[in-house]
XYZ file of C-alpha atoms in Angstrom:
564
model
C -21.048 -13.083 -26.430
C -18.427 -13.991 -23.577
C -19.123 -16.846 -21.107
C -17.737 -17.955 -18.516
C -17.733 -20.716 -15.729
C -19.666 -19.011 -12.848
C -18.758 -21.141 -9.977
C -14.752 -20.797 -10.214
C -13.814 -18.005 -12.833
C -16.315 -15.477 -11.373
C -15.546 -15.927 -7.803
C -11.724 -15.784 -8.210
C -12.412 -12.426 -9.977
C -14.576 -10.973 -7.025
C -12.482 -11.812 -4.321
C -9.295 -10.681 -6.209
C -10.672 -7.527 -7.237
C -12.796 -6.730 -4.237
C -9.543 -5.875 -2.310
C -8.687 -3.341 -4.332
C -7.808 -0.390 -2.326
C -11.091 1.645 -1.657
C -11.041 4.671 -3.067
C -13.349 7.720 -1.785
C -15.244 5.844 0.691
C -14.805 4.879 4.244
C -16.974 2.113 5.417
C -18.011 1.541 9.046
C -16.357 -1.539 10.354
C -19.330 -2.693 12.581
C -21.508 -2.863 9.358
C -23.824 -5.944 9.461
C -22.070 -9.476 8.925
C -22.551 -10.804 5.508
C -23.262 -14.501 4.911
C -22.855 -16.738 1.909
C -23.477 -19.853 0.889
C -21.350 -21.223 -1.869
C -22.038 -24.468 -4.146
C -19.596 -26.441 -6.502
C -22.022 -26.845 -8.929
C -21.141 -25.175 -12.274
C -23.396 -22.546 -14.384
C -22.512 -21.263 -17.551
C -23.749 -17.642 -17.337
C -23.623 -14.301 -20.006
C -21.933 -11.600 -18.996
C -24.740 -9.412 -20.169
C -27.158 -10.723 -17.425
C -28.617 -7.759 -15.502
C -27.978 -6.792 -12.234
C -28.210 -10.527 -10.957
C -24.842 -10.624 -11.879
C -22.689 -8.541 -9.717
C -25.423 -8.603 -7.603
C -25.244 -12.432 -6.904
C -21.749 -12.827 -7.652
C -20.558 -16.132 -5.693
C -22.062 -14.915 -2.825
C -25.830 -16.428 -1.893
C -27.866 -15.454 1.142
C -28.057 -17.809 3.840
C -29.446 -17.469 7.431
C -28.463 -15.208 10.206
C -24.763 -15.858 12.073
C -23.232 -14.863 14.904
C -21.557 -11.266 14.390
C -18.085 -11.445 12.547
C -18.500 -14.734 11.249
C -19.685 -15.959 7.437
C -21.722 -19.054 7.039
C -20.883 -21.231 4.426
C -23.051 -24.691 2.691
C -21.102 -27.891 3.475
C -22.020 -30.734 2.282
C -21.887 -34.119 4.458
C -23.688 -37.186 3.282
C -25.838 -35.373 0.592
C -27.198 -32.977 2.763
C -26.679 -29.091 3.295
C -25.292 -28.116 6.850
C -24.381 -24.548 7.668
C -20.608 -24.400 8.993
C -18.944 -21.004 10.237
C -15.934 -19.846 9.249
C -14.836 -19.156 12.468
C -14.729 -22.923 13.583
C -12.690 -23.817 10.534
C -8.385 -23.580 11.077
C -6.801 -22.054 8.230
C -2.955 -23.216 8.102
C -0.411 -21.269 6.808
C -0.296 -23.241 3.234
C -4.260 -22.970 2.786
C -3.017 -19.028 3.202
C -0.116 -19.044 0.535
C -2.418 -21.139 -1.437
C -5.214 -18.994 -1.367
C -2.422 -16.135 -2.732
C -1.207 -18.153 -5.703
C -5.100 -18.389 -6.524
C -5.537 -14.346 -6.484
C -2.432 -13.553 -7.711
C -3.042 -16.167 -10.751
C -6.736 -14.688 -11.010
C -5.473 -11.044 -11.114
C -2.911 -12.112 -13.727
C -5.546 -13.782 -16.229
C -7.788 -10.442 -15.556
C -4.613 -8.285 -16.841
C -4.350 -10.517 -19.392
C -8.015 -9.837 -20.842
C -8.942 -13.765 -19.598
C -11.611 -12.186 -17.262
C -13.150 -9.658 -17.000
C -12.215 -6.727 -14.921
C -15.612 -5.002 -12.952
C -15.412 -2.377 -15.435
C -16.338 -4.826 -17.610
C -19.059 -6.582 -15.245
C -20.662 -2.997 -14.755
C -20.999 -2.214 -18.337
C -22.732 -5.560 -19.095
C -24.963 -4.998 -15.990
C -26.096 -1.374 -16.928
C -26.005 -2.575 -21.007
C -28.431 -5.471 -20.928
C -27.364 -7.054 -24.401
C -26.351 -3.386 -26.125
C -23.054 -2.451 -27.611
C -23.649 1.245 -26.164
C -25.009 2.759 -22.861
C -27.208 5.944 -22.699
C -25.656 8.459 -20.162
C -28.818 9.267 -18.982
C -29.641 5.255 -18.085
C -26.842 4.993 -16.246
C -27.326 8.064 -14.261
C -30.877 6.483 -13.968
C -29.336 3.455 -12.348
C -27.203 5.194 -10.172
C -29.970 7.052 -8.835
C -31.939 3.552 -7.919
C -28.962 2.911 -5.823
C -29.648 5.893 -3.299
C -26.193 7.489 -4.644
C -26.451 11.186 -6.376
C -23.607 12.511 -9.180
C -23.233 15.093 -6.738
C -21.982 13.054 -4.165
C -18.302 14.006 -3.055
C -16.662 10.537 -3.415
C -18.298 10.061 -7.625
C -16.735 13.615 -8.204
C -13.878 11.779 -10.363
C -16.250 9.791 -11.868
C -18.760 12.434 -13.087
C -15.892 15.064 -14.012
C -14.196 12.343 -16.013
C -17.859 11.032 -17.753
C -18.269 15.229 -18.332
C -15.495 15.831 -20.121
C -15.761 12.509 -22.239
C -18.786 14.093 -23.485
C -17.465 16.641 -24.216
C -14.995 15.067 -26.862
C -17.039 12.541 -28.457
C -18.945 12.753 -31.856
C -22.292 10.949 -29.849
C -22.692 13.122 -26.761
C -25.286 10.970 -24.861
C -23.581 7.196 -25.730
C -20.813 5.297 -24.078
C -19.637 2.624 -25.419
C -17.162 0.025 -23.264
C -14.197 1.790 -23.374
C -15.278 4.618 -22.793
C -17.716 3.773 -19.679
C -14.761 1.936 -18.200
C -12.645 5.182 -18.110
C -15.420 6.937 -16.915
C -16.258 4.406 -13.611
C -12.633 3.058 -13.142
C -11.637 5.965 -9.857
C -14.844 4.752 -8.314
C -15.133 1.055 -9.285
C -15.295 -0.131 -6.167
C -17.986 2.565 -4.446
C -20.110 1.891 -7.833
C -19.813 -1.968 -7.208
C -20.928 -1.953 -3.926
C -24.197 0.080 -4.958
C -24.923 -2.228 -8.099
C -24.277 -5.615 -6.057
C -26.907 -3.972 -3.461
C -24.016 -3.793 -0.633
C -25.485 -1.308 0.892
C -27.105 -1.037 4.381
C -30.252 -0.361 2.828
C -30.190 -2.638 -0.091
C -33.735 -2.204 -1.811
C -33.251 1.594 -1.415
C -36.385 2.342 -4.526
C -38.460 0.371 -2.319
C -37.695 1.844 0.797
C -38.199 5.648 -0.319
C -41.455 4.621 -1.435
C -42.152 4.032 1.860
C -40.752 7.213 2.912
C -42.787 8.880 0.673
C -46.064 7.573 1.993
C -45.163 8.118 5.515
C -45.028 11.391 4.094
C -47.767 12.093 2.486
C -49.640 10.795 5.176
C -48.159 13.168 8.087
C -48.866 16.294 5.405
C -52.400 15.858 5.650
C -51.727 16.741 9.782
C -53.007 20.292 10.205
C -52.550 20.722 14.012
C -49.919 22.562 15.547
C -49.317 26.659 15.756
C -45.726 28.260 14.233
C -44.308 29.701 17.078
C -44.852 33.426 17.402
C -42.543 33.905 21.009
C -39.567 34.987 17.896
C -40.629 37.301 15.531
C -38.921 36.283 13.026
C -39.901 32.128 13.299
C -43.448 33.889 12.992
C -43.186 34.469 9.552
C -43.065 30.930 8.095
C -45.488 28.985 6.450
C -47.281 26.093 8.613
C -47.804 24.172 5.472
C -43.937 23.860 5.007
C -43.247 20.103 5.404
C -39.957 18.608 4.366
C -38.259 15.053 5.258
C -34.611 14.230 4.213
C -32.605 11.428 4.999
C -29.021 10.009 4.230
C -27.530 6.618 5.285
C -24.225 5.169 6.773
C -23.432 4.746 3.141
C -23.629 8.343 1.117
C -27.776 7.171 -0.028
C -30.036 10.195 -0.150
C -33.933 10.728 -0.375
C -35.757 13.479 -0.008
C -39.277 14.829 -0.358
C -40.906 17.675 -0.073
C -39.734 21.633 0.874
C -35.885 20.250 1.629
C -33.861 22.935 -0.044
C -35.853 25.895 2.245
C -33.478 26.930 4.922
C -34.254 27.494 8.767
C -32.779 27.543 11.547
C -31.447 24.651 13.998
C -32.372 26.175 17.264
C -32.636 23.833 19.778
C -31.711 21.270 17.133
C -28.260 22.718 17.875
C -27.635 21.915 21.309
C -26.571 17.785 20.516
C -24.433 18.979 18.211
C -22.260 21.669 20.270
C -22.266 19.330 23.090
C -20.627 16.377 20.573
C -18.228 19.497 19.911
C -17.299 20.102 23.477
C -16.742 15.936 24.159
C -14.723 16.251 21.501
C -12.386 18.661 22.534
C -12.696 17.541 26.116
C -13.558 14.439 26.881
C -17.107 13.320 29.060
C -15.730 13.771 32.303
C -14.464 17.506 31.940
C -17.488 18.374 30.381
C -19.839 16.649 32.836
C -18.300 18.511 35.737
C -20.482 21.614 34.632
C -23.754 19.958 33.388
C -25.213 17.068 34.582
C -26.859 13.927 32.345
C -30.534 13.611 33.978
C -33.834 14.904 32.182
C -35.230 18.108 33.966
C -38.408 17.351 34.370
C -39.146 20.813 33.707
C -39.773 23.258 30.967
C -36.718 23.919 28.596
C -36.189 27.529 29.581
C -36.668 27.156 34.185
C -34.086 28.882 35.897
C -32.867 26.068 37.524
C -30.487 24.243 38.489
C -29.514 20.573 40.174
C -28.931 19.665 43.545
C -24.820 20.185 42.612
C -25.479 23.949 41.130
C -25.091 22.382 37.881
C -27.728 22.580 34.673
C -29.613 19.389 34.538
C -28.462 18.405 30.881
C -26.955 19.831 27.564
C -30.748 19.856 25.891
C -31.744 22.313 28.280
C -30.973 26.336 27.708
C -29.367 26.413 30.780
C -27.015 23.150 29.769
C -26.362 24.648 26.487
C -25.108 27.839 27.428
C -22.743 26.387 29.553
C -21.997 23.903 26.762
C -21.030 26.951 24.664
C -18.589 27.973 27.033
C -16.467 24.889 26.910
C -16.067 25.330 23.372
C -12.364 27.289 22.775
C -12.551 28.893 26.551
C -11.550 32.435 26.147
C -11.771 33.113 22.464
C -14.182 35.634 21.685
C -17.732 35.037 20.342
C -16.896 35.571 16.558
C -13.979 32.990 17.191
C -16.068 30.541 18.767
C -19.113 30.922 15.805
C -16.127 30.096 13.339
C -15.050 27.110 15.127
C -18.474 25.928 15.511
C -18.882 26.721 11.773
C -16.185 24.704 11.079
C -17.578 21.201 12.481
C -20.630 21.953 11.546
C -19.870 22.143 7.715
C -17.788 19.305 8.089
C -20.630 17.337 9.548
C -23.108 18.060 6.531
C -20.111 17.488 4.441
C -19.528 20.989 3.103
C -23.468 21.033 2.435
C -25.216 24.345 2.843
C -24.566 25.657 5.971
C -25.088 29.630 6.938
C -26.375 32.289 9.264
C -29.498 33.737 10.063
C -28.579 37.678 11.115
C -32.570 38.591 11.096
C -33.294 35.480 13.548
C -30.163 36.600 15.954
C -31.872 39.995 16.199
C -34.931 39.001 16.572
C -33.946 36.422 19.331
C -31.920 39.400 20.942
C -34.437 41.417 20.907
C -37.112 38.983 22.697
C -34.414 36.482 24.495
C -34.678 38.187 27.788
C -35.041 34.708 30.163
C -32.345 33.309 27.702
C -30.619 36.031 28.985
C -31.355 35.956 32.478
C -30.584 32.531 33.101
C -26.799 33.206 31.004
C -26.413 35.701 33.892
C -27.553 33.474 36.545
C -24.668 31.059 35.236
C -22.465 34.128 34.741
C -22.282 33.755 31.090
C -23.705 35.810 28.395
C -23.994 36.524 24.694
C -24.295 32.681 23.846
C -27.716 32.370 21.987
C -26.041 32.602 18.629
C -25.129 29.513 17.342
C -29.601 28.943 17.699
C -29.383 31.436 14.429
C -27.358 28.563 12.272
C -29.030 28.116 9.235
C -29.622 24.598 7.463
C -31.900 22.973 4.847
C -33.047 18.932 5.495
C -30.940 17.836 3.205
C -27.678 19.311 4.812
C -28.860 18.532 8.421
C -29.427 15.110 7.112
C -26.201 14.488 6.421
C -25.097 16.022 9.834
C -27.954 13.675 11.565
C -25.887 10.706 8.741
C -22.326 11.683 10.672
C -24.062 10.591 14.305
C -25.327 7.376 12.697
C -21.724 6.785 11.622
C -19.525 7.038 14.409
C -18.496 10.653 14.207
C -17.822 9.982 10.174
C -19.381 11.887 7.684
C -21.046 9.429 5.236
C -20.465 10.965 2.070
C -16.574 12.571 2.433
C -15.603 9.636 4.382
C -13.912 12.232 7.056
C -14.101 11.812 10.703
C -15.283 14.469 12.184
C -16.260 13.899 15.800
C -14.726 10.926 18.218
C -16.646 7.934 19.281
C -16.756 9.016 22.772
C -18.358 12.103 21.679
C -21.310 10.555 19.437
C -21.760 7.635 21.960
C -22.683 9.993 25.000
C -24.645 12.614 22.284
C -27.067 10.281 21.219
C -27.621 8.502 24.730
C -28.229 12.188 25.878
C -30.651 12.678 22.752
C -32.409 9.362 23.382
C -33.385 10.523 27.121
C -33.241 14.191 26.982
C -33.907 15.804 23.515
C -37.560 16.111 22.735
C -38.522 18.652 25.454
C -40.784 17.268 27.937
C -42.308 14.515 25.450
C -38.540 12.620 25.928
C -39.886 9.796 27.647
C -43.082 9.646 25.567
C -40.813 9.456 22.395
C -38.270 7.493 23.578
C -40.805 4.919 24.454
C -42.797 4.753 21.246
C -39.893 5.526 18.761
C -36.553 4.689 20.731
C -34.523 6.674 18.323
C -31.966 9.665 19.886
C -33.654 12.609 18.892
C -33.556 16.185 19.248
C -36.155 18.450 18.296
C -36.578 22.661 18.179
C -38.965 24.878 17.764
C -38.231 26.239 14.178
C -40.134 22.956 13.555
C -37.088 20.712 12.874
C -36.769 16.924 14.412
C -32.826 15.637 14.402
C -33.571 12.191 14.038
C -30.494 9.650 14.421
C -30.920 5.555 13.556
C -27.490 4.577 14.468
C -25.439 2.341 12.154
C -28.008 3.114 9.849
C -29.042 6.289 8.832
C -29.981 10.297 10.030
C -33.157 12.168 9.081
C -34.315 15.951 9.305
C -37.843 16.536 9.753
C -39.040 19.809 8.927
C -42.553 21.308 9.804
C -43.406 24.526 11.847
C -46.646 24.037 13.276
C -45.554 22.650 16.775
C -47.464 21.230 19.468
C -47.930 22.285 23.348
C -44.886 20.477 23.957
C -42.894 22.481 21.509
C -42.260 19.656 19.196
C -43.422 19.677 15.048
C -46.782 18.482 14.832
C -45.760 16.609 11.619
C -42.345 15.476 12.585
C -43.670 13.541 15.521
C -46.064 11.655 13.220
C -43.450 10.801 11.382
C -41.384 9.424 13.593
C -44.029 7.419 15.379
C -45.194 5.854 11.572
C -41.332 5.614 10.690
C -40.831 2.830 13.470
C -44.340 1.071 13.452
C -43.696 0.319 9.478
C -40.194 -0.623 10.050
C -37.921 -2.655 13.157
C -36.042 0.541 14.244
C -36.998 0.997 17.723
C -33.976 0.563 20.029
C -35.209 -2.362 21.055
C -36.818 -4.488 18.251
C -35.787 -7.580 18.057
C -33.846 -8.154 14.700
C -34.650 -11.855 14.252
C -38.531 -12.622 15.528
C -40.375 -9.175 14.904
C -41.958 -10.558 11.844
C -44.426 -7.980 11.764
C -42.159 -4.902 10.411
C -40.211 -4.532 7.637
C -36.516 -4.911 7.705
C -35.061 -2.640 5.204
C -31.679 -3.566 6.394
C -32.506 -7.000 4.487
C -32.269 -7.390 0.510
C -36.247 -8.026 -0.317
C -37.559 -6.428 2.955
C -40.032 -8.752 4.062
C -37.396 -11.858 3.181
C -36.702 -13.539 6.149
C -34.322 -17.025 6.646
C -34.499 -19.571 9.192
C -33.190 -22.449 10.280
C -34.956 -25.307 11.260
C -33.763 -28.699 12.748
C -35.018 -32.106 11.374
C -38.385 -32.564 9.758
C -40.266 -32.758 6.657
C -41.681 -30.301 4.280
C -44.906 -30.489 5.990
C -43.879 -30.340 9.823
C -42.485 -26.876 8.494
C -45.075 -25.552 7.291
C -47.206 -26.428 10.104
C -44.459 -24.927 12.715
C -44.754 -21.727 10.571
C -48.255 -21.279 10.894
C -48.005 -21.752 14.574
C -45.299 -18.926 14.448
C -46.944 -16.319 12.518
C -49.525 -16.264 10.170
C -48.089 -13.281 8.453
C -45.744 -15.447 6.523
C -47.479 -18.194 4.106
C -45.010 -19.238 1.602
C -42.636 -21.460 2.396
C -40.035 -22.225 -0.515
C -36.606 -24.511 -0.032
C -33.567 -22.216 -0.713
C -30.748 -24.008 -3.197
C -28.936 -26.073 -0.589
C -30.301 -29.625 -0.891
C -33.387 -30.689 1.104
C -33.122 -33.786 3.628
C -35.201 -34.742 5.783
C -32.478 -36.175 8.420
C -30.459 -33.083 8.165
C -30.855 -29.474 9.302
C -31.980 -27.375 5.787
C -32.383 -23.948 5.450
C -36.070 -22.121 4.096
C -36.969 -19.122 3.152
C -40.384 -17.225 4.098
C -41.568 -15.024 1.670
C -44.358 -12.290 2.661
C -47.370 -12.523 1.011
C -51.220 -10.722 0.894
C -51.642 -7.642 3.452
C -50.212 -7.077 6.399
C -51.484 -7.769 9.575
């Protein structure tokens, strides 16, 4: 079996062949910082370890930093101190040095000296075996949030299908093989296995999901709405929740591949289209940016003649006349077809002719108020069909920055998500906006096909799907969601990251791990502190970095028992 010196051969092989050019991925750049804590003590380690290999690499966890700065272990008179990076002058020979040391470390890994991540992978996914079942590492890939169908693995999986195809054992890969298989998406498929993910523990946090679930389903409140014929006719114990993060992972659970339609659901995401195109201040000379205060449908207008918002109808119809200004209507559907798609990353998106008719047919203050505004012949785009799983990913692209998670394509402009989701946040649940954006704090849009566009930005979109709505117009089920969604974890808007011990932090690899840093004491002046601080967390253990008394050291609080 192959060994190796952890502390020097390993980490000259991750940060050599971590800069490999990233291939079928685009990563937001404001991603959370990442922190290490490196040691010169030596291990000797198998390559056949489990996922605590590439997952621990060279790189510990330490203690929260300032943004765009990693935290590294000094050590100064036998104690651990935390130094930034930032503070520390690199001169132009520590940079030429630093070359020679990945140039020399990719030259050893050509040479078959170390080994390449292919390698790493294989041993991770192998555990001790000469062979790997396809269907455990599909298995593991799953665990990771990432699906075979996913756009930027196409490579991968075409290359693993075909390699099946042609070998005598259909269901084994052995080394070889598995590297030519992962080797297009090495880097994507590192990232999952090392847990780089926003959402590292992603198992762990759809279980979660699923209870939050479950526990909404049992809701049976709410009427389908029966003002549209055609929205009459669905089931009100439909009940579907989808999500997708910054980074391509995907849960879902329940009726996600039924489609409906976005309605009102629609209305961000034709605005983001017309900001776009435009720019805010062109399109806020026709629509204005306060909530209503009134019903959805009111023929009326602001103090400047203008519709309050784009979440109203009246907003929205004017909205829909920004977009490509004197094309016809089947011009502007394809254009709006167009983003759309490219939002849910070519996911199912279609048409619902029976729900345009039967909106026609009973749409007459829809109407009205497109005459009132001189326009007409708009309600349309309401009729786009979707399943949660596609409007998940289009939810996904407004958590990203206007890029689609799993293409890696941008799609809208910053400008355009930035003022989107500050109009969702204060404007998109009907009248229940400042209800929801007080208990939740999440943009949010919500229509009365039963859907909830729910946006956690830098982090992840959702689609909640349930017809039964309440007065308000909002799903039932949905809102329950929502409401348990940010009470179980620190998502509100304005959580605090650091102190709210009290949530879960899925953001965090272990969840309920949280790192501090204390100033001088002893083991037991900690642990009384801590129980001053919260009585939530009861374990106190030392992290690696040597313990002094005289010195600042580092702890970690684990969670234990129920929570409060």
């Amino acid at each position: 079996m192959l060994q190796f010196r952890f502390s020097s051969v390993l980490k000259e092989l991750f940060q050599s062949n971590l800069k490999r050019p990233l291939t079928g991925i685009t990563r937001n750049k404001t991603s959370l910082p990442i922190h290490y804590c490196s040691s010169n003590a030596s291990l000797d380690v198998q390559v056949s370890f489990k996922l605590k290999l590439l997952h621990a690499g060279v790189h510990r966890p330490l203690l929260c930093a300032a943004p765009g700065t990693r935290t590294y272990c000094t050590k100064t008179e036998g104690a651990a101190i935390p130094v930034t990076e930032s503070a520390i002058p690199v001169t132009d020979q520590e940079k030429k040095d630093e070359t020679a040391k990945e140039a020399a470390a990719e030259k050893r890994r050509k040479a078959g000296i170390l080994p390449s991540l292919e390698d790493l992978l294989f041993y991770t996914i192998a555990e001790g075996q000469e062979k790997i079942p396809v269907h455990k590492f599909l298995t593991a890939l799953k665990a990771t949030g990432l699906r075979t169908g996913d756009p930027r693995l196409k490579e991968c999986m075409d290359t693993l299908k075909v390699t099946l195809k042609n070998t005598s054992d259909g269901v084994m890969l052995d080394r070889d093989l598995f590297k030519k298989c992962v080797q297009s998406n090495i880097v994507l498929l590192t990232q999952a296995f090392r847990k780089k993910f926003v959402i590292p523990d992603f198992q762990s946090f759809s279980s979660h999901i699923d209870e939050l679930y479950e526990s909404a389903k049992n809701l049976t409140e709410g009427q389908v709405a029966d003002y549209i014929p055609q929205l009459a006719k669905f089931s009100p114990d439909l009940w579907a929740v989808s999500l997708c993060t910054v980074d391509g992972q995907r849960h879902t659970v329940g009726d996600t591949k039924v489609p409906f339609c976005l309605q009102s659901c629609v209305k961000p995401l034709k605005y983001a289209i017309a900001v776009h195109d435009h720019g805010t201040e062109y399109v806020h000379r026709f629509i204005g940016k306060e909530p209503s205060g009134l019903r959805f449908n009111k023929l009326f207008l602001d103090e400047d003649d203008k519709p309050h918002n784009p979440m109203v109808n009246a907003g929205a119809i004017v909205c829909t006349s920004l977009i490509k200004q004197g094309a016809s209507n089947a011009e502007k559907f394809d254009y709006v077809m167009n983003f759309l798609n490219k939002m849910a990353g070519n996911e199912y998106v279609g048409f619902s002719n029976a729900t345009f008719q039967s909106e026609r047919e009973s749409g007459d203050r829809n109407f009205a108020i497109g005459y009132y505004l001189k326009e007409k012949k708009v309600r349309i785009l309401c009729s786009i069909e979707v399943t949660c799983e596609s409007a998940s990913v289009m939810a996904a692209t407004l958590a990203n920055g206007g890029f689609c998670p799993i293409t890696g394509e941008r799609v809208l402009s910053p400008e355009a998500v930035r003022d989107t989701l500050s109009l969702m946040h204060s404007c998109g649940m009907y009248d229940f906006s400042g209800q929801f954006a007080f208990h939740v704090g999440l943009p949010a849009k919500s229509g009365v096909a039963g859907g909830i566009l729910l946006v956690v930005p830098n982090v992840m979109g959702i689609m909640c799907w349930s017809p039964p709505l309440d007065k308000l117009g909002n799903s039932v089920r949905g809102i329950q969601f929502c409401t348990d969604l940010v009470s179980l974890f620190n998502f509100h808007n304005y959580d605090n990251l650091r102190h709210f011990a009290k949530k879960h932090d899925p953001r965090r690899e272990g969840g309920d791990q949280r790192q501090f840093t204390f100033g001088p004491m002893d083991y037991e002046s900690l642990q009384q502190e801590l129980a001053l601080k919260d009585s939530l967390w009861k374990k106190v253990v030392p992290t690696d970095c040597h313990e002094d008394s005289s010195t600042t050291v580092v702890y970690r609080m684990e969670s234990v028992g129920e929570r409060n």
